[in-house]
Amino acid sequence: MTIWNKAVDKWGVWQAAQHIAKKYDDDGYLRKKK
């Protein structure tokens, strides 16, 4: 169960990171910085 919870936590963090990265990209933040 502990291993499963850790996997879920990592997945949640990854999903959040992807969501934030997409939001910045949609705002043109990443393209502006490059």
PDB file of C-alpha atoms in Angstrom:
ATOM      1  CA  MET A   1       0.000   0.000   0.000  1.00  0.00           C
ATOM      2  CA  THR A   2       2.830   2.389   0.842  1.00  0.00           C
ATOM      3  CA  ILE A   3       4.493   1.802  -2.525  1.00  0.00           C
ATOM      4  CA  TRP A   4       1.159   2.393  -4.276  1.00  0.00           C
ATOM      5  CA  ASN A   5       0.640   5.650  -2.375  1.00  0.00           C
ATOM      6  CA  LYS A   6       4.123   6.839  -3.360  1.00  0.00           C
ATOM      7  CA  ALA A   7       3.391   6.008  -6.993  1.00  0.00           C
ATOM      8  CA  VAL A   8       0.130   7.942  -6.845  1.00  0.00           C
ATOM      9  CA  ASP A   9       1.907  10.900  -5.236  1.00  0.00           C
ATOM     10  CA  LYS A  10       4.560  10.929  -7.971  1.00  0.00           C
ATOM     11  CA  TRP A  11       1.860  10.696 -10.646  1.00  0.00           C
ATOM     12  CA  GLY A  12      -0.004  13.601  -9.034  1.00  0.00           C
ATOM     13  CA  VAL A  13       3.143  15.720  -8.930  1.00  0.00           C
ATOM     14  CA  TRP A  14       3.914  14.868 -12.571  1.00  0.00           C
ATOM     15  CA  GLN A  15       0.372  15.728 -13.641  1.00  0.00           C
ATOM     16  CA  ALA A  16       0.549  19.050 -11.786  1.00  0.00           C
ATOM     17  CA  ALA A  17       3.905  19.868 -13.387  1.00  0.00           C
ATOM     18  CA  GLN A  18       2.540  19.098 -16.857  1.00  0.00           C
ATOM     19  CA  HIS A  19      -0.528  21.253 -16.187  1.00  0.00           C
ATOM     20  CA  ILE A  20       1.600  24.196 -15.008  1.00  0.00           C
ATOM     21  CA  ALA A  21       4.020  23.817 -17.928  1.00  0.00           C
ATOM     22  CA  LYS A  22       1.121  23.817 -20.396  1.00  0.00           C
ATOM     23  CA  LYS A  23      -0.398  26.887 -18.744  1.00  0.00           C
ATOM     24  CA  TYR A  24       2.878  28.800 -19.053  1.00  0.00           C
ATOM     25  CA  ASP A  25       3.247  27.650 -22.660  1.00  0.00           C
ATOM     26  CA  ASP A  26      -0.312  28.745 -23.469  1.00  0.00           C
ATOM     27  CA  ASP A  27       0.484  32.150 -21.965  1.00  0.00           C
ATOM     28  CA  GLY A  28       3.496  32.389 -24.281  1.00  0.00           C
ATOM     29  CA  TYR A  29       5.822  32.570 -21.281  1.00  0.00           C
ATOM     30  CA  LEU A  30       8.215  29.858 -22.472  1.00  0.00           C
ATOM     31  CA  ARG A  31       8.364  31.181 -26.036  1.00  0.00           C
ATOM     32  CA  LYS A  32       8.951  34.738 -24.770  1.00  0.00           C
ATOM     33  CA  LYS A  33      11.836  33.585 -22.595  1.00  0.00           C
ATOM     34  CA  LYS A  34      13.546  31.800 -25.519  1.00  0.00           C
TER      35      LYS A  34
END
